[in-house]
Amino acid sequence: MTSLIPAGQPAATPSAAPVKQAPPCTLVIFGAGGDLTKRLLMPSLYDLATARRLDDGFKVHGVDLAQQDTDAWRKSLTDTMQSFTTDKTAEFYVPKINDESWKWVTDRLSYQVGDFSQDETFAGIKAAIGDGSAIFYCAVAARFFGTVVDGLGKAGLLQQTDGMFRRVVIEKPFGSDLPSAQALNARILQHAEESQFYRIDHFLGKDTVQSIMAVRFGNGMFEPTWRREYIDHIEITAAETVGVEGRGKFYEPTGALRDMVPNHMFTLLSMVAMEPPIAYDAEAVRSEKAKLMQAIRPLTPADAVRGQYTAGAEFGKPVPGYREEPNVAPDSRTETYVALRLHIDTWQWAGVPFYIRTGKRLSGRKTEISVHYKPAPYRVFGAAATTPNVLRLLIDPEEGIDVQFAAKRPGPEMALGRVVSSMRYKDYFDERPNVGYETLLYDCMLGDGTLFQRADAIEASWAALEPVLESWSKGEGEVESYGAGSSGPAGADTLLAADGRTWTKLVD
């Protein structure tokens, strides 16, 4: 039996309910010295340790080219963790690191210098993990995903026996188009079963994203109207105020569409538009997501608008344009903003347009889904009195739900006014530090693939975007300019105006 409280961690209060611990395993991190490991994976392991979700037998084995030993790696990670206590803008912020919890994690670290393309690297990993269960995390550039899995397969590290599991976590982007995604799937599936691969999208680790399913399928008041007869259109927005933040080398061949749409944006799309699953289990949920992705009508170039930010001001401070960023070509055509109009060819959503936009250096930071309902079929109080009914699912930075509707203004006349009913998660639930990876790592240890992407869903998402990507690869279409600190290119407004609609404002 596994212990409920790992050694060296704070004891639970008498009223605390026992928590389910993940089974013992070794987490092998390829790219142990990288930014993802420092900023997201280690804070997540710290949170899981603090919550007593990890077994005493849990270990972390880091692999990277950087010439250092375990003590140096441990110190580097500790320094980064401590830096989070002084930066309230960090994705992970706590005023103080719990020394006992962090020591519990660092006591279980080991480090190996290794080249992902060399057989001896995988021989060293095999010796480190022995015959126990293991999760192999590809926290590396996408070009190494296939190389790492090839090495694992060749070394026999993906073979499973009764009571012992071997799983691989692969980060996004999974491919850069449909052919590359298909090729990568075919390559990795030569070495292991589909059930052993966990294609991760940290958006799905956020409680507010998971709550979309809870709101839809856990209540009786929403789902009956969640269809074409009642909904006019749906907007999905992921707007950032930051630029590429020194990632020009990565961003140049990638762009906003590849970076955000087939993963983050389509993740939100699937949560808001999928059919109800028959049960909340991995295959039922993932099958519904895959069906939704397969039902997206392939986009045409006329359904897409792309833009690139120019020099401007953000919060009153001057900022450079994209082409002035480090490692960006002076004549770059890479988009930092994309707006899409798409249709889902199902009985439930026929005729309902979905509008997606995401970009950098915009006027406001906002991730949300806005569900716009059709007006009442007969306007008793006249057209002028109509207030659009909008349900807003707020994901970041606010976390909650807003419902906009009409109510009578005080006074003797029947005059209607716009009102908003708001719910914020922090008003009802305890806030906990969360970078989005805690739930995903924990679920992977448990073997629960509900929140991970399946091969067929990923390929279907790329298939929907393929006509646009092919057109852009030929140099077709305009890359519009938009000033940093604005709401985006004018073409995005035109895209909706053609349908008689407008975007929700980025800044309320």
XYZ file of C-alpha atoms in Angstrom:
508
model
C 0.000 0.000 0.000
C 1.339 3.442 -0.863
C 1.662 6.022 1.881
C -0.758 8.935 1.872
C 1.841 11.478 2.967
C 5.301 11.256 1.375
C 8.183 11.462 3.810
C 9.295 14.952 4.663
C 6.032 16.627 3.602
C 3.721 18.597 5.886
C 1.205 16.372 7.623
C -2.442 16.671 6.699
C -4.801 18.396 9.081
C -7.202 16.078 10.958
C -10.064 17.185 8.703
C -8.181 16.612 5.434
C -9.580 13.816 3.294
C -7.174 11.140 2.031
C -5.935 11.839 -1.482
C -5.334 9.350 -4.254
C -1.649 9.040 -4.951
C -0.158 8.271 -8.317
C 1.663 4.934 -8.544
C 5.452 4.964 -8.126
C 7.356 5.726 -11.302
C 10.347 7.583 -12.713
C 9.723 10.738 -14.714
C 12.481 10.963 -17.333
C 12.729 14.499 -18.719
C 14.455 14.987 -22.061
C 15.449 18.646 -22.093
C 16.043 18.790 -18.349
C 17.960 22.069 -18.556
C 15.350 23.846 -20.662
C 12.860 26.581 -19.985
C 9.816 24.277 -19.965
C 11.330 22.119 -17.246
C 12.248 25.086 -15.061
C 9.123 27.221 -15.519
C 6.374 24.624 -15.706
C 7.319 21.024 -14.977
C 9.171 21.595 -11.704
C 6.550 23.984 -10.277
C 3.928 21.365 -11.183
C 5.836 18.606 -9.390
C 6.226 20.914 -6.396
C 2.454 21.508 -6.342
C 1.746 17.783 -6.621
C 4.188 17.055 -3.808
C 2.612 19.725 -1.621
C -0.806 18.178 -2.297
C 0.601 14.742 -1.372
C -0.283 13.294 -4.781
C 3.108 11.620 -5.341
C 4.273 8.288 -3.950
C 7.493 7.839 -1.966
C 8.808 5.796 -4.892
C 8.538 8.696 -7.331
C 11.792 9.837 -8.979
C 12.896 12.353 -11.608
C 15.746 11.606 -14.020
C 16.873 14.531 -16.165
C 18.648 14.151 -19.504
C 20.276 17.023 -21.371
C 23.396 17.988 -23.315
C 24.396 20.578 -20.713
C 27.575 19.538 -18.912
C 26.575 19.456 -15.240
C 25.988 16.971 -12.444
C 22.935 16.312 -10.299
C 23.956 18.851 -7.632
C 24.365 21.606 -10.235
C 20.987 20.757 -11.811
C 19.344 20.755 -8.398
C 20.813 24.172 -7.595
C 19.727 25.614 -10.946
C 16.153 24.421 -10.409
C 16.130 25.706 -6.842
C 17.323 29.147 -7.929
C 14.564 29.323 -10.526
C 11.910 28.238 -8.020
C 13.059 30.906 -5.572
C 12.886 33.549 -8.312
C 9.153 32.910 -8.651
C 8.573 34.249 -5.136
C 9.595 37.754 -6.236
C 7.784 37.885 -9.578
C 4.017 38.242 -9.277
C 3.700 38.243 -13.075
C 5.252 34.764 -13.383
C 3.022 31.938 -14.567
C 3.848 30.262 -11.258
C 3.879 32.603 -8.286
C 3.932 31.811 -4.581
C 5.068 34.225 -1.870
C 7.208 31.502 -0.281
C 8.459 28.083 -1.298
C 7.568 25.343 1.166
C 11.046 24.025 1.963
C 9.836 20.566 3.002
C 7.854 20.014 -0.184
C 10.645 21.272 -2.429
C 13.238 19.154 -0.588
C 10.996 16.140 -1.107
C 11.201 16.778 -4.863
C 14.917 17.630 -5.055
C 15.896 14.567 -3.000
C 14.500 12.476 -5.853
C 16.431 14.130 -8.687
C 19.198 12.586 -10.778
C 20.880 14.002 -13.875
C 22.516 12.478 -16.928
C 24.460 14.217 -19.668
C 23.253 12.735 -22.920
C 22.779 13.228 -26.641
C 19.288 12.159 -27.747
C 20.692 10.644 -30.942
C 23.213 8.350 -29.229
C 22.529 4.763 -28.119
C 24.609 5.153 -24.950
C 22.222 7.846 -23.715
C 19.347 5.384 -23.699
C 21.532 2.679 -22.144
C 22.207 5.105 -19.286
C 18.482 5.786 -18.902
C 17.755 2.045 -18.832
C 20.253 1.602 -16.025
C 18.771 4.535 -14.099
C 15.147 3.394 -14.168
C 15.635 -0.360 -13.996
C 12.501 -2.458 -14.434
C 10.117 0.065 -12.890
C 7.376 2.132 -14.429
C 8.438 5.276 -16.269
C 7.105 8.329 -18.056
C 9.329 9.837 -20.740
C 8.683 13.555 -21.184
C 9.798 15.187 -24.442
C 10.489 18.734 -23.213
C 12.544 19.340 -26.337
C 12.192 21.054 -29.690
C 9.668 19.363 -31.975
C 12.381 18.183 -34.369
C 13.632 15.801 -31.650
C 10.285 14.088 -30.878
C 10.813 11.318 -33.410
C 14.487 10.934 -32.508
C 13.712 10.455 -28.816
C 10.959 7.902 -29.433
C 13.192 6.032 -31.903
C 15.874 5.814 -29.236
C 13.427 4.626 -26.589
C 12.011 1.988 -28.896
C 15.405 0.727 -30.045
C 16.549 0.384 -26.432
C 13.449 -1.578 -25.462
C 12.411 1.125 -23.015
C 8.783 1.195 -24.214
C 8.053 -2.464 -23.517
C 5.439 -2.942 -20.799
C 4.705 -5.895 -18.533
C 1.898 -6.602 -16.087
C 2.001 -4.017 -13.320
C 4.622 -1.867 -15.065
C 3.890 0.935 -17.512
C 5.939 2.963 -19.974
C 4.413 6.188 -21.359
C 5.632 9.066 -23.526
C 4.488 12.684 -23.203
C 4.888 14.752 -26.373
C 4.580 18.531 -26.340
C 3.089 20.733 -29.032
C 3.456 21.493 -31.849
C 2.723 17.978 -33.059
C 3.677 18.424 -36.702
C 3.610 21.600 -38.753
C 0.932 20.495 -41.241
C -1.093 17.396 -42.084
C 1.695 15.413 -43.832
C 4.220 16.038 -41.034
C 1.668 15.136 -38.329
C 0.794 11.925 -40.158
C 4.478 11.093 -40.590
C 5.245 11.691 -36.905
C 2.294 9.574 -35.798
C 3.399 6.749 -38.090
C 6.976 6.998 -36.812
C 6.208 6.860 -33.109
C 3.506 4.201 -33.423
C 6.130 1.819 -34.799
C 7.529 1.597 -31.277
C 4.496 1.555 -28.957
C 0.715 1.470 -28.774
C -1.428 4.595 -29.152
C -2.433 4.253 -25.478
C 1.201 4.810 -24.442
C 1.437 8.261 -26.054
C 0.152 11.367 -24.273
C 0.087 14.358 -26.630
C -0.133 17.232 -24.216
C -1.793 20.635 -24.450
C -1.449 22.501 -21.178
C -4.645 24.487 -21.908
C -6.530 21.305 -20.989
C -4.815 21.283 -17.620
C -6.426 24.553 -16.613
C -9.376 24.110 -14.283
C -11.382 26.776 -16.099
C -11.033 24.925 -19.408
C -12.068 21.623 -17.856
C -14.962 23.454 -16.242
C -16.460 24.081 -19.695
C -17.469 20.418 -19.748
C -18.703 20.649 -16.164
C -20.898 23.646 -16.984
C -22.291 22.067 -20.141
C -22.829 18.497 -19.021
C -23.209 18.913 -15.252
C -26.250 21.193 -15.446
C -29.669 20.922 -17.012
C -30.067 24.569 -17.991
C -27.368 25.046 -20.643
C -27.183 22.049 -22.956
C -30.830 22.120 -24.184
C -30.101 25.494 -25.844
C -26.552 24.622 -26.901
C -27.382 24.229 -30.574
C -28.166 25.902 -33.883
C -31.805 26.709 -33.058
C -30.739 29.075 -30.263
C -27.124 30.106 -30.876
C -26.234 32.711 -33.503
C -22.448 32.404 -33.396
C -19.541 31.628 -31.081
C -16.278 33.555 -30.623
C -13.084 32.034 -29.238
C -10.364 34.533 -28.305
C -6.810 34.126 -27.030
C -5.251 37.601 -27.036
C -1.821 38.442 -25.638
C -0.227 41.798 -24.891
C 3.321 40.424 -25.061
C 5.405 40.035 -28.216
C 7.489 37.035 -29.227
C 9.678 37.573 -26.137
C 13.009 36.653 -27.723
C 11.624 33.534 -29.424
C 12.106 34.824 -32.962
C 14.059 31.737 -34.020
C 11.122 29.509 -33.050
C 8.381 31.864 -34.170
C 9.671 32.664 -37.677
C 8.948 29.220 -39.190
C 5.892 28.714 -36.988
C 3.599 31.753 -36.801
C 0.387 32.294 -34.874
C -1.690 29.729 -36.737
C 0.658 26.768 -36.227
C 1.580 27.883 -32.712
C -1.957 28.288 -31.388
C -4.783 27.058 -33.602
C -4.492 23.256 -34.042
C -3.760 22.856 -30.333
C -4.915 25.595 -27.935
C -7.705 27.126 -30.009
C -9.087 23.846 -31.291
C -8.893 22.488 -27.746
C -11.273 25.245 -26.663
C -13.394 24.640 -29.753
C -13.740 20.948 -28.960
C -14.729 21.644 -25.355
C -17.454 24.076 -26.366
C -18.786 22.231 -29.433
C -18.347 18.480 -28.847
C -21.379 16.247 -28.344
C -22.004 14.945 -24.805
C -19.887 11.828 -24.188
C -21.606 8.693 -22.892
C -19.311 8.797 -19.837
C -16.457 10.839 -18.431
C -13.696 8.465 -19.396
C -10.757 8.776 -21.739
C -12.020 7.020 -24.849
C -15.580 8.365 -24.665
C -14.423 11.982 -24.322
C -11.623 11.702 -26.866
C -13.893 10.026 -29.390
C -16.320 12.943 -29.208
C -13.458 15.408 -29.642
C -12.169 13.498 -32.652
C -15.654 13.446 -34.217
C -15.880 17.208 -33.733
C -12.473 17.804 -35.357
C -13.442 15.595 -38.295
C -16.643 17.615 -38.773
C -14.841 20.947 -39.265
C -15.320 22.040 -42.855
C -11.875 22.609 -44.429
C -11.167 26.327 -44.338
C -10.616 28.346 -47.476
C -8.188 31.283 -47.720
C -11.244 33.578 -47.668
C -11.985 32.292 -44.131
C -8.624 33.468 -42.774
C -7.043 36.820 -41.968
C -3.456 37.154 -40.822
C -1.570 40.101 -39.448
C 1.829 41.133 -38.122
C 2.401 43.739 -35.420
C 4.388 46.870 -36.133
C 6.026 49.244 -33.648
C 3.630 50.869 -31.235
C 2.915 51.340 -27.548
C 1.859 48.815 -24.937
C 0.603 50.258 -21.648
C 2.141 53.608 -22.557
C 5.602 52.220 -23.320
C 7.067 52.025 -26.850
C 7.619 48.497 -28.180
C 9.296 47.321 -31.415
C 7.550 45.782 -34.367
C 7.854 42.076 -35.078
C 10.426 42.607 -37.807
C 12.647 44.466 -35.330
C 12.631 41.550 -32.887
C 15.837 39.439 -32.543
C 16.204 36.553 -35.017
C 13.374 37.816 -37.239
C 13.869 38.495 -40.958
C 13.513 42.182 -41.910
C 11.046 41.198 -44.659
C 9.274 38.467 -42.647
C 5.764 37.392 -43.690
C 5.199 35.385 -40.517
C 1.843 36.141 -38.927
C 1.610 37.177 -35.283
C -2.189 37.341 -35.486
C -4.759 35.111 -37.145
C -8.560 35.289 -37.333
C -10.584 32.412 -38.748
C -14.207 31.734 -39.654
C -15.102 28.084 -39.578
C -18.152 25.865 -39.806
C -18.905 22.524 -38.206
C -20.909 20.223 -40.437
C -23.096 18.468 -37.889
C -26.808 18.476 -37.123
C -26.138 20.405 -33.921
C -24.054 23.214 -35.456
C -25.126 23.502 -39.098
C -25.252 27.163 -40.077
C -23.582 28.452 -36.880
C -20.259 30.215 -37.611
C -17.381 29.927 -35.169
C -14.930 32.841 -35.134
C -11.436 32.286 -33.753
C -8.771 34.927 -33.172
C -5.406 34.856 -31.496
C -2.482 37.235 -31.601
C 0.371 39.015 -29.884
C 0.893 42.661 -28.917
C -2.833 43.321 -28.712
C -4.641 45.909 -26.605
C -5.718 43.464 -23.939
C -4.873 40.061 -22.507
C -7.893 37.828 -22.710
C -8.758 34.169 -23.237
C -12.481 33.548 -23.384
C -15.341 31.943 -25.265
C -18.373 34.100 -26.070
C -21.587 32.290 -26.924
C -23.948 34.704 -28.716
C -27.589 33.675 -28.636
C -30.188 34.517 -31.242
C -32.648 37.307 -30.329
C -36.147 36.502 -29.137
C -38.290 35.365 -32.103
C -40.787 38.152 -31.496
C -39.703 41.489 -30.022
C -42.569 42.507 -27.772
C -40.780 45.653 -26.592
C -39.470 46.734 -29.990
C -36.139 46.304 -31.709
C -34.555 49.264 -29.914
C -35.065 47.582 -26.552
C -33.204 44.423 -27.500
C -30.090 43.436 -25.534
C -28.037 40.596 -27.037
C -27.892 37.495 -24.852
C -24.260 36.471 -24.437
C -22.710 33.776 -22.254
C -19.013 34.451 -21.697
C -16.758 31.688 -20.401
C -13.759 33.534 -18.947
C -10.493 31.601 -18.853
C -7.658 34.112 -18.433
C -6.836 36.394 -16.655
C -10.330 36.452 -15.137
C -11.739 33.017 -14.373
C -15.485 32.760 -14.323
C -18.745 33.161 -16.230
C -20.684 36.255 -17.302
C -24.250 36.133 -18.585
C -25.612 39.206 -20.374
C -29.366 39.724 -20.737
C -32.098 42.364 -20.590
C -34.028 43.487 -17.511
C -36.549 46.247 -16.809
C -35.172 49.595 -15.757
C -36.710 51.129 -12.603
C -39.574 53.504 -13.309
C -43.150 53.601 -14.589
C -42.231 52.913 -18.234
C -41.400 49.510 -19.715
C -37.811 50.332 -20.607
C -35.198 47.576 -20.802
C -31.565 47.795 -19.884
C -28.497 45.570 -20.226
C -27.453 43.654 -17.121
C -24.684 41.150 -16.475
C -24.763 38.333 -13.963
C -21.220 37.341 -13.007
C -19.578 34.399 -11.278
C -15.884 34.258 -10.385
C -14.279 30.985 -9.359
C -12.247 32.675 -6.623
C -15.479 33.684 -4.884
C -16.569 30.053 -4.511
C -13.444 27.918 -4.532
C -10.041 28.157 -2.875
C -7.390 29.453 -5.246
C -4.355 27.219 -5.605
C -1.109 27.746 -7.516
C -1.550 26.027 -10.857
C 0.431 26.286 -14.088
C -1.791 23.844 -15.973
C 0.545 20.845 -15.913
C -0.295 19.469 -12.469
C -3.472 17.668 -13.516
C -1.928 16.471 -16.771
C 1.170 14.968 -15.149
C -0.954 13.351 -12.462
C -3.394 11.907 -15.015
C -0.515 10.534 -17.078
C 0.838 8.743 -14.010
C -2.630 7.268 -13.433
C -2.963 6.265 -17.079
C -5.946 8.551 -17.682
C -5.786 9.958 -21.221
C -9.018 11.982 -21.047
C -7.297 15.355 -21.305
C -4.740 14.353 -23.923
C -5.016 14.452 -27.707
C -5.414 11.319 -29.786
C -3.729 10.810 -33.156
C -6.946 10.959 -35.188
C -8.029 14.261 -33.602
C -4.655 15.890 -34.275
C -4.620 14.804 -37.899
C -8.208 16.007 -38.369
C -7.325 19.432 -36.969
C -4.439 19.816 -39.417
C -6.663 18.599 -42.266
C -9.114 21.440 -41.585
C -6.296 24.003 -41.838
C -4.451 22.450 -44.789
C -6.040 24.568 -47.590
C -5.048 27.781 -45.801
C -1.518 26.595 -45.053
C -1.057 25.464 -48.648
C -2.216 28.841 -49.966
C 0.081 30.743 -47.614
C 3.045 28.511 -48.512
C 2.652 29.717 -52.121
C 2.926 33.324 -50.994
C -0.756 33.978 -51.612
C -2.752 36.422 -49.510
C -1.846 39.553 -47.628
C -0.151 39.805 -44.254
C -1.812 42.910 -42.836
C -0.024 45.236 -40.458
C -1.470 46.256 -37.105
C 0.042 48.554 -34.546
C 1.240 47.084 -31.262
C -1.364 47.847 -28.623
C -4.278 47.765 -31.087
C -7.094 45.234 -31.427
C -5.555 43.628 -34.515
C -5.678 44.035 -38.301
C -8.649 45.710 -39.972
C -9.261 42.589 -42.046
C -10.386 40.719 -38.939
C -13.195 43.228 -38.435
C -14.089 42.966 -42.117
C -14.302 39.173 -41.813
C -17.111 39.481 -39.268
C -18.685 42.570 -40.820
C -19.314 40.554 -43.977
C -21.593 38.362 -41.852
C -23.193 41.331 -40.074
C -21.322 40.723 -36.820
C -18.595 42.323 -34.699
C -15.944 41.016 -32.321
C -16.316 41.304 -28.577
C -14.029 44.097 -27.335
C -10.634 43.004 -26.036
C -10.779 45.593 -23.265
C -14.075 45.835 -21.389
